[in-house]
PDB file of C-alpha atoms in Angstrom:
ATOM      1  CA  MET X   1      -0.231  -0.252   0.364  1.00 76.00           C
ATOM      2  CA  ARG X   2       1.738   3.097  -1.224  1.00 86.00           C
ATOM      3  CA  LEU X   3       0.284   6.798   1.297  1.00 90.00           C
ATOM      4  CA  ASP X   4       0.230  10.190  -0.336  1.00 92.00           C
ATOM      5  CA  ARG X   5       0.648  12.921   2.490  1.00 92.00           C
ATOM      6  CA  LEU X   6      -2.730  13.046   2.838  1.00 94.00           C
ATOM      7  CA  ASP X   7      -2.974   9.209   4.350  1.00 94.00           C
ATOM      8  CA  GLN X   8      -0.292  10.364   6.685  1.00 92.00           C
ATOM      9  CA  ALA X   9      -1.370  13.366   8.066  1.00 93.00           C
ATOM     10  CA  LEU X  10      -4.451  11.552   8.671  1.00 95.00           C
ATOM     11  CA  ILE X  11      -2.310   8.699  10.271  1.00 93.00           C
ATOM     12  CA  ALA X  12      -0.619  11.171  12.474  1.00 90.00           C
ATOM     13  CA  LEU X  13      -3.687  12.268  13.099  1.00 93.00           C
ATOM     14  CA  LEU X  14      -5.854   9.830  14.117  1.00 93.00           C
ATOM     15  CA  THR X  15      -2.472   8.511  16.654  1.00 89.00           C
ATOM     16  CA  GLU X  16      -3.268  12.161  18.387  1.00 88.00           C
ATOM     17  CA  ASP X  17      -6.671  11.490  19.192  1.00 91.00           C
ATOM     18  CA  ALA X  18      -8.157   8.751  17.595  1.00 92.00           C
ATOM     19  CA  ARG X  19     -11.734   9.956  18.752  1.00 94.00           C
ATOM     20  CA  ALA X  20     -11.526  13.188  16.631  1.00 96.00           C
ATOM     21  CA  SER X  21     -14.221  13.965  14.574  1.00 97.00           C
ATOM     22  CA  TYR X  22     -14.383  13.419  10.569  1.00 97.00           C
ATOM     23  CA  ALA X  23     -14.878  17.098   9.925  1.00 97.00           C
ATOM     24  CA  GLU X  24     -11.875  17.903  12.624  1.00 97.00           C
ATOM     25  CA  LEU X  25      -9.553  15.338  11.373  1.00 97.00           C
ATOM     26  CA  GLY X  26     -10.842  16.754   7.715  1.00 97.00           C
ATOM     27  CA  THR X  27     -10.095  21.099   8.724  1.00 97.00           C
ATOM     28  CA  ARG X  28      -7.022  19.821   9.493  1.00 96.00           C
ATOM     29  CA  VAL X  29      -5.661  18.673   6.565  1.00 96.00           C
ATOM     30  CA  GLY X  30      -7.825  19.755   3.782  1.00 97.00           C
ATOM     31  CA  LEU X  31     -10.094  17.752   3.433  1.00 97.00           C
ATOM     32  CA  SER X  32     -14.222  17.940   3.424  1.00 97.00           C
ATOM     33  CA  ALA X  33     -15.616  15.453   6.724  1.00 97.00           C
ATOM     34  CA  SER X  34     -16.800  12.815   3.434  1.00 97.00           C
ATOM     35  CA  ALA X  35     -13.987  12.801   2.028  1.00 97.00           C
ATOM     36  CA  ALA X  36     -11.506  12.395   5.528  1.00 97.00           C
ATOM     37  CA  LYS X  37     -14.100   9.702   6.036  1.00 97.00           C
ATOM     38  CA  ARG X  38     -13.776   7.844   2.779  1.00 97.00           C
ATOM     39  CA  ARG X  39      -9.812   8.069   3.212  1.00 97.00           C
ATOM     40  CA  VAL X  40     -10.090   6.840   6.900  1.00 97.00           C
ATOM     41  CA  ASP X  41     -12.257   3.753   5.667  1.00 97.00           C
ATOM     42  CA  ARG X  42     -10.123   2.525   2.446  1.00 96.00           C
ATOM     43  CA  LEU X  43      -6.744   2.746   5.785  1.00 96.00           C
ATOM     44  CA  ARG X  44      -8.862   0.758   7.656  1.00 96.00           C
ATOM     45  CA  ALA X  45      -9.737  -1.587   4.202  1.00 96.00           C
ATOM     46  CA  GLU X  46      -6.036  -1.636   2.983  1.00 95.00           C
ATOM     47  CA  GLY X  47      -5.086  -2.315   6.577  1.00 93.00           C
ATOM     48  CA  ALA X  48      -2.972   0.218   7.175  1.00 92.00           C
ATOM     49  CA  VAL X  49      -4.532   1.491  10.221  1.00 94.00           C
ATOM     50  CA  THR X  50      -5.447  -1.670  11.776  1.00 93.00           C
ATOM     51  CA  GLY X  51      -8.569  -0.260  14.641  1.00 92.00           C
ATOM     52  CA  PHE X  52      -8.554   2.748  17.288  1.00 90.00           C
ATOM     53  CA  THR X  53      -7.290   1.991  20.953  1.00 86.00           C
ATOM     54  CA  VAL X  54      -7.024   4.331  24.353  1.00 85.00           C
ATOM     55  CA  ARG X  55      -3.183   4.880  25.644  1.00 83.00           C
ATOM     56  CA  LEU X  56      -2.951   4.147  29.320  1.00 84.00           C
ATOM     57  CA  ASP X  57      -0.757   5.208  32.103  1.00 86.00           C
ATOM     58  CA  PRO X  58       1.021   2.321  33.823  1.00 88.00           C
ATOM     59  CA  ALA X  59       1.358   3.764  36.789  1.00 87.00           C
ATOM     60  CA  ALA X  60      -1.858   5.792  36.936  1.00 90.00           C
ATOM     61  CA  LEU X  61      -3.407   2.346  36.996  1.00 91.00           C
ATOM     62  CA  GLY X  62      -0.517   0.485  39.305  1.00 92.00           C
ATOM     63  CA  TRP X  63       2.208  -1.006  37.191  1.00 93.00           C
ATOM     64  CA  ALA X  64       4.841   0.858  39.069  1.00 95.00           C
ATOM     65  CA  VAL X  65       7.527  -1.079  38.198  1.00 97.00           C
ATOM     66  CA  GLU X  66       8.448  -2.003  34.397  1.00 97.00           C
ATOM     67  CA  GLY X  67      11.602  -4.001  32.970  1.00 98.00           C
ATOM     68  CA  TYR X  68      12.595  -5.907  30.105  1.00 98.00           C
ATOM     69  CA  VAL X  69      13.525  -9.377  30.369  1.00 98.00           C
ATOM     70  CA  GLU X  70      15.810 -11.095  27.591  1.00 98.00           C
ATOM     71  CA  LEU X  71      15.054 -14.299  27.103  1.00 97.00           C
ATOM     72  CA  PHE X  72      17.115 -17.375  25.983  1.00 98.00           C
ATOM     73  CA  CYS X  73      14.868 -20.404  24.940  1.00 97.00           C
ATOM     74  CA  THR X  74      17.066 -23.760  24.993  1.00 93.00           C
ATOM     75  CA  HIS X  75      17.669 -25.597  21.690  1.00 85.00           C
ATOM     76  CA  SER X  76      15.558 -24.039  18.875  1.00 87.00           C
ATOM     77  CA  THR X  77      12.533 -22.763  20.075  1.00 94.00           C
ATOM     78  CA  SER X  78      10.123 -21.512  17.531  1.00 96.00           C
ATOM     79  CA  PRO X  79       8.734 -17.975  18.041  1.00 97.00           C
ATOM     80  CA  ARG X  80       5.066 -19.207  17.999  1.00 97.00           C
ATOM     81  CA  ALA X  81       5.973 -21.614  21.518  1.00 97.00           C
ATOM     82  CA  ILE X  82       7.619 -18.650  23.015  1.00 97.00           C
ATOM     83  CA  ARG X  83       4.516 -17.086  22.050  1.00 97.00           C
ATOM     84  CA  ASP X  84       2.745 -19.564  23.920  1.00 96.00           C
ATOM     85  CA  ALA X  85       4.752 -20.056  27.020  1.00 96.00           C
ATOM     86  CA  VAL X  86       4.385 -16.042  28.017  1.00 97.00           C
ATOM     87  CA  ARG X  87       0.882 -15.557  26.799  1.00 96.00           C
ATOM     88  CA  ARG X  88      -0.647 -16.451  29.993  1.00 95.00           C
ATOM     89  CA  PHE X  89       1.792 -13.914  31.907  1.00 98.00           C
ATOM     90  CA  PRO X  90      -0.548 -10.485  31.464  1.00 96.00           C
ATOM     91  CA  GLU X  91       1.732  -8.074  32.693  1.00 97.00           C
ATOM     92  CA  VAL X  92       4.202  -9.492  29.778  1.00 98.00           C
ATOM     93  CA  VAL X  93       2.897  -6.014  27.275  1.00 96.00           C
ATOM     94  CA  ASP X  94       4.734  -7.004  24.631  1.00 96.00           C
ATOM     95  CA  ALA X  95       7.103 -10.450  23.446  1.00 98.00           C
ATOM     96  CA  SER X  96       9.161  -9.979  20.269  1.00 98.00           C
ATOM     97  CA  THR X  97      11.688 -12.125  18.604  1.00 97.00           C
ATOM     98  CA  VAL X  98      14.925 -10.716  18.104  1.00 97.00           C
ATOM     99  CA  SER X  99      17.912 -10.632  16.977  1.00 96.00           C
ATOM    100  CA  GLY X 100      21.676 -11.070  18.790  1.00 94.00           C
ATOM    101  CA  ASP X 101      21.894 -13.758  21.871  1.00 95.00           C
ATOM    102  CA  ALA X 102      18.703 -13.430  22.975  1.00 97.00           C
ATOM    103  CA  ASP X 103      15.945 -15.183  21.163  1.00 97.00           C
ATOM    104  CA  ALA X 104      13.441 -13.246  22.545  1.00 98.00           C
ATOM    105  CA  VAL X 105      12.644  -9.738  24.548  1.00 98.00           C
ATOM    106  CA  LEU X 106      10.445  -9.161  26.966  1.00 98.00           C
ATOM    107  CA  ARG X 107       8.150  -5.966  28.175  1.00 98.00           C
ATOM    108  CA  ILE X 108       6.792  -6.714  31.817  1.00 98.00           C
ATOM    109  CA  LEU X 109       4.365  -4.456  34.055  1.00 97.00           C
ATOM    110  CA  ALA X 110       4.114  -5.476  38.045  1.00 97.00           C
ATOM    111  CA  ALA X 111       2.557  -3.313  41.077  1.00 97.00           C
ATOM    112  CA  ASP X 112       5.745  -3.280  43.011  1.00 97.00           C
ATOM    113  CA  MET X 113       9.255  -4.892  42.799  1.00 97.00           C
ATOM    114  CA  ARG X 114       7.739  -8.559  44.598  1.00 98.00           C
ATOM    115  CA  HIS X 115       5.927  -9.042  42.089  1.00 98.00           C
ATOM    116  CA  PHE X 116       8.243  -8.431  38.722  1.00 98.00           C
ATOM    117  CA  GLU X 117      10.384 -10.829  40.795  1.00 98.00           C
ATOM    118  CA  ARG X 118       7.602 -13.329  40.692  1.00 98.00           C
ATOM    119  CA  VAL X 119       6.636 -13.152  37.144  1.00 98.00           C
ATOM    120  CA  LEU X 120      10.522 -13.277  36.889  1.00 98.00           C
ATOM    121  CA  GLU X 121      10.886 -16.489  38.375  1.00 98.00           C
ATOM    122  CA  GLN X 122       7.224 -17.592  37.076  1.00 98.00           C
ATOM    123  CA  ILE X 123       8.630 -17.064  33.817  1.00 98.00           C
ATOM    124  CA  GLY X 124      12.299 -18.556  34.395  1.00 97.00           C
ATOM    125  CA  ALA X 125      10.609 -21.462  35.185  1.00 97.00           C
ATOM    126  CA  GLN X 126       9.016 -22.574  31.382  1.00 96.00           C
ATOM    127  CA  PRO X 127      10.304 -25.322  30.155  1.00 95.00           C
ATOM    128  CA  ILE X 128      11.853 -23.955  26.589  1.00 96.00           C
ATOM    129  CA  VAL X 129      13.966 -20.944  28.665  1.00 97.00           C
ATOM    130  CA  ALA X 130      17.470 -21.913  29.550  1.00 97.00           C
ATOM    131  CA  ARG X 131      17.401 -18.241  31.358  1.00 97.00           C
ATOM    132  CA  THR X 132      16.653 -14.806  31.394  1.00 98.00           C
ATOM    133  CA  ARG X 133      18.199 -11.622  31.837  1.00 98.00           C
ATOM    134  CA  SER X 134      16.507  -8.664  32.976  1.00 97.00           C
ATOM    135  CA  VAL X 135      16.833  -4.508  33.191  1.00 98.00           C
ATOM    136  CA  LEU X 136      14.285  -2.182  35.296  1.00 97.00           C
ATOM    137  CA  VAL X 137      13.147   0.729  33.385  1.00 96.00           C
ATOM    138  CA  LEU X 138      14.338   3.965  36.116  1.00 96.00           C
ATOM    139  CA  SER X 139      12.002   6.822  34.015  1.00 92.00           C
ATOM    140  CA  PRO X 140      11.010   6.497  30.377  1.00 89.00           C
ATOM    141  CA  LEU X 141      11.916   9.119  29.209  1.00 93.00           C
ATOM    142  CA  LEU X 142      10.178   8.977  25.148  1.00 90.00           C
ATOM    143  CA  ARG X 143       7.315   6.960  24.248  1.00 84.00           C
ATOM    144  CA  ARG X 144       5.441   8.031  21.035  1.00 78.00           C
ATOM    145  CA  PRO X 145       3.004   5.563  18.263  1.00 74.00           C
ATOM    146  CA  ALA X 146       4.936   4.579  15.376  1.00 69.00           C
ATOM    147  CA  VAL X 147       3.870   6.997  12.659  1.00 65.00           C
ATOM    148  CA  PRO X 148       5.207   6.837   8.964  1.00 56.00           C
ATOM    149  CA  ARG X 149       7.140  10.053   7.856  1.00 58.00           C
ATOM    150  CA  PRO X 150       6.330  12.359   4.835  1.00 53.00           C
ATOM    151  CA  GLU X 151       8.024  11.069   1.974  1.00 49.00           C
TER     152      GLU X 151
END
């Protein structure tokens, strides 16, 4: 799919505020409300926009500890096996296979250090896990949604 400047501008605006009206979106990019709606509908139909969501502040919801865990698996473990092993933990909010020594990196949110430690122990006890290495986030410096760059 090829995105033109208007598509990119609409996506950027939706990323800032997914609840913006089509009239507001259109005004901001120089389109009518109906033209903005048609473009957003096309972006959804073609898969560039997969849905609309809300961004939450984990700390406001009681998740005071954030950490990243490198997962080193036994033997040759498939991405599906890794996903199946970690998906049962609601504290794992992101999981990705990665290049380098580790097989995967997990982002974990926990209520406190004891909670993080318990989750880490439970993940480490999974049959596919040989070892883990973790780092804790002290201060998030920059968080932004992915937005395509203008051409």
